[in-house]
Amino acid sequence: VNPLMIEAQMQSAIAYGLSAVLHSALHISEGRVQETNFHDYRVLRLDEMPVVDVHIVPSTEKSGGVGEPGVPPIAPAVANAVFALTGQRLRELPLNPNQA
């Protein structure tokens, strides 16, 4: 198992999750997605990415994939942080303080 590959997979999964939480919205009109490319579909930019420290826990268990485990916890973690900070529960992505 290559630790640098694990680190890169986790960092990129977190970036993908943060994009969904903070920016990425699709708009549908007459059954078609209106965004056509990255000029009108907002994703996380490099300067917005936080530093992510990946810690690999040694194990004797058989190794498995690391491609997606970093994505699912991001939205709930950020939404819970917003709730802890503001008391406002946001339940749609991307998170928008004007939802409530």
PDB file of C-alpha atoms in Angstrom:
ATOM      1  CA  VAL A   1       0.000   0.000   0.000  1.00  0.00           C
ATOM      2  CA  ASN A   2       1.424   3.345  -1.053  1.00  0.00           C
ATOM      3  CA  PRO A   3       0.825   5.894   1.746  1.00  0.00           C
ATOM      4  CA  LEU A   4       1.210   8.839  -0.636  1.00  0.00           C
ATOM      5  CA  MET A   5      -1.596   7.466  -2.818  1.00  0.00           C
ATOM      6  CA  ILE A   6      -3.845   7.113   0.223  1.00  0.00           C
ATOM      7  CA  GLU A   7      -3.051  10.686   1.244  1.00  0.00           C
ATOM      8  CA  ALA A   8      -3.763  12.029  -2.249  1.00  0.00           C
ATOM      9  CA  GLN A   9      -7.046  10.082  -2.499  1.00  0.00           C
ATOM     10  CA  MET A  10      -8.283  11.381   0.850  1.00  0.00           C
ATOM     11  CA  GLN A  11      -7.284  14.980   0.108  1.00  0.00           C
ATOM     12  CA  SER A  12      -8.971  14.956  -3.296  1.00  0.00           C
ATOM     13  CA  ALA A  13     -12.107  13.312  -1.883  1.00  0.00           C
ATOM     14  CA  ILE A  14     -12.330  16.040   0.760  1.00  0.00           C
ATOM     15  CA  ALA A  15     -11.897  18.708  -1.934  1.00  0.00           C
ATOM     16  CA  TYR A  16     -14.690  17.087  -3.959  1.00  0.00           C
ATOM     17  CA  GLY A  17     -16.948  16.979  -0.902  1.00  0.00           C
ATOM     18  CA  LEU A  18     -16.230  20.620  -0.050  1.00  0.00           C
ATOM     19  CA  SER A  19     -17.072  21.624  -3.625  1.00  0.00           C
ATOM     20  CA  ALA A  20     -20.489  20.010  -3.303  1.00  0.00           C
ATOM     21  CA  VAL A  21     -21.110  21.570   0.106  1.00  0.00           C
ATOM     22  CA  LEU A  22     -19.975  25.100  -0.647  1.00  0.00           C
ATOM     23  CA  HIS A  23     -20.374  25.818  -4.349  1.00  0.00           C
ATOM     24  CA  SER A  24     -21.615  23.212  -6.804  1.00  0.00           C
ATOM     25  CA  ALA A  25     -25.198  23.787  -7.887  1.00  0.00           C
ATOM     26  CA  LEU A  26     -26.965  22.582 -11.000  1.00  0.00           C
ATOM     27  CA  HIS A  27     -29.834  24.550 -12.475  1.00  0.00           C
ATOM     28  CA  ILE A  28     -32.370  22.752 -14.672  1.00  0.00           C
ATOM     29  CA  SER A  29     -34.501  24.505 -17.265  1.00  0.00           C
ATOM     30  CA  GLU A  30     -36.834  22.659 -19.618  1.00  0.00           C
ATOM     31  CA  GLY A  31     -35.213  19.373 -18.624  1.00  0.00           C
ATOM     32  CA  ARG A  32     -31.657  20.507 -19.359  1.00  0.00           C
ATOM     33  CA  VAL A  33     -28.752  21.352 -17.111  1.00  0.00           C
ATOM     34  CA  GLN A  34     -27.881  25.014 -17.660  1.00  0.00           C
ATOM     35  CA  GLU A  35     -24.231  24.885 -16.555  1.00  0.00           C
ATOM     36  CA  THR A  36     -22.012  23.878 -19.446  1.00  0.00           C
ATOM     37  CA  ASN A  37     -18.482  23.905 -18.020  1.00  0.00           C
ATOM     38  CA  PHE A  38     -16.375  25.192 -15.147  1.00  0.00           C
ATOM     39  CA  HIS A  39     -16.899  28.837 -16.100  1.00  0.00           C
ATOM     40  CA  ASP A  40     -20.490  28.568 -14.847  1.00  0.00           C
ATOM     41  CA  TYR A  41     -20.299  25.502 -12.575  1.00  0.00           C
ATOM     42  CA  ARG A  42     -18.473  26.573  -9.431  1.00  0.00           C
ATOM     43  CA  VAL A  43     -16.062  24.139  -7.777  1.00  0.00           C
ATOM     44  CA  LEU A  44     -13.565  24.542  -4.955  1.00  0.00           C
ATOM     45  CA  ARG A  45     -10.455  26.408  -6.083  1.00  0.00           C
ATOM     46  CA  LEU A  46      -6.932  25.583  -4.911  1.00  0.00           C
ATOM     47  CA  ASP A  47      -6.732  28.727  -2.807  1.00  0.00           C
ATOM     48  CA  GLU A  48      -9.916  27.683  -0.973  1.00  0.00           C
ATOM     49  CA  MET A  49      -8.694  24.200  -0.074  1.00  0.00           C
ATOM     50  CA  PRO A  50      -7.730  23.814   3.570  1.00  0.00           C
ATOM     51  CA  VAL A  51      -4.612  21.941   4.580  1.00  0.00           C
ATOM     52  CA  VAL A  52      -5.595  18.313   5.163  1.00  0.00           C
ATOM     53  CA  ASP A  53      -3.424  16.096   7.342  1.00  0.00           C
ATOM     54  CA  VAL A  54      -4.019  12.422   6.583  1.00  0.00           C
ATOM     55  CA  HIS A  55      -3.149   9.925   9.289  1.00  0.00           C
ATOM     56  CA  ILE A  56      -2.959   6.273   8.262  1.00  0.00           C
ATOM     57  CA  VAL A  57      -3.750   3.904  11.098  1.00  0.00           C
ATOM     58  CA  PRO A  58      -1.612   0.751  10.989  1.00  0.00           C
ATOM     59  CA  SER A  59      -3.670  -2.415  10.730  1.00  0.00           C
ATOM     60  CA  THR A  60      -3.258  -6.109  10.118  1.00  0.00           C
ATOM     61  CA  GLU A  61      -6.627  -6.222   8.322  1.00  0.00           C
ATOM     62  CA  LYS A  62      -6.792  -6.769   4.576  1.00  0.00           C
ATOM     63  CA  SER A  63      -6.572  -3.420   2.781  1.00  0.00           C
ATOM     64  CA  GLY A  64      -9.415  -2.106   0.653  1.00  0.00           C
ATOM     65  CA  GLY A  65     -10.157   0.886  -1.523  1.00  0.00           C
ATOM     66  CA  VAL A  66      -9.661   4.474  -0.439  1.00  0.00           C
ATOM     67  CA  GLY A  67     -11.258   6.224  -3.408  1.00  0.00           C
ATOM     68  CA  GLU A  68     -14.407   7.614  -1.810  1.00  0.00           C
ATOM     69  CA  PRO A  69     -14.375   7.375   2.008  1.00  0.00           C
ATOM     70  CA  GLY A  70     -13.436  11.041   2.331  1.00  0.00           C
ATOM     71  CA  VAL A  71     -16.542  12.360   0.525  1.00  0.00           C
ATOM     72  CA  PRO A  72     -19.591  11.254   2.602  1.00  0.00           C
ATOM     73  CA  PRO A  73     -18.703  12.836   5.962  1.00  0.00           C
ATOM     74  CA  ILE A  74     -17.932  16.296   4.547  1.00  0.00           C
ATOM     75  CA  ALA A  75     -21.463  17.668   4.074  1.00  0.00           C
ATOM     76  CA  PRO A  76     -22.710  16.607   7.526  1.00  0.00           C
ATOM     77  CA  ALA A  77     -19.513  17.872   9.169  1.00  0.00           C
ATOM     78  CA  VAL A  78     -19.756  21.315   7.562  1.00  0.00           C
ATOM     79  CA  ALA A  79     -23.526  21.528   8.166  1.00  0.00           C
ATOM     80  CA  ASN A  80     -23.016  20.629  11.833  1.00  0.00           C
ATOM     81  CA  ALA A  81     -20.256  23.237  12.117  1.00  0.00           C
ATOM     82  CA  VAL A  82     -22.618  25.872  10.678  1.00  0.00           C
ATOM     83  CA  PHE A  83     -25.296  24.789  13.161  1.00  0.00           C
ATOM     84  CA  ALA A  84     -22.860  24.924  16.089  1.00  0.00           C
ATOM     85  CA  LEU A  85     -21.759  28.397  15.046  1.00  0.00           C
ATOM     86  CA  THR A  86     -25.116  29.926  14.096  1.00  0.00           C
ATOM     87  CA  GLY A  87     -27.894  27.675  15.398  1.00  0.00           C
ATOM     88  CA  GLN A  88     -29.162  27.464  11.808  1.00  0.00           C
ATOM     89  CA  ARG A  89     -29.802  23.989  10.366  1.00  0.00           C
ATOM     90  CA  LEU A  90     -29.094  23.896   6.608  1.00  0.00           C
ATOM     91  CA  ARG A  91     -30.317  20.802   4.764  1.00  0.00           C
ATOM     92  CA  GLU A  92     -29.713  21.397   1.042  1.00  0.00           C
ATOM     93  CA  LEU A  93     -26.524  21.473  -0.995  1.00  0.00           C
ATOM     94  CA  PRO A  94     -24.767  23.663  -1.677  1.00  0.00           C
ATOM     95  CA  LEU A  95     -25.208  25.121   1.790  1.00  0.00           C
ATOM     96  CA  ASN A  96     -26.680  28.600   1.643  1.00  0.00           C
ATOM     97  CA  PRO A  97     -27.458  30.710   4.707  1.00  0.00           C
ATOM     98  CA  ASN A  98     -30.538  32.079   2.905  1.00  0.00           C
ATOM     99  CA  GLN A  99     -32.172  28.603   2.863  1.00  0.00           C
ATOM    100  CA  ALA A 100     -33.748  28.844   6.305  1.00  0.00           C
TER     101      ALA A 100
END
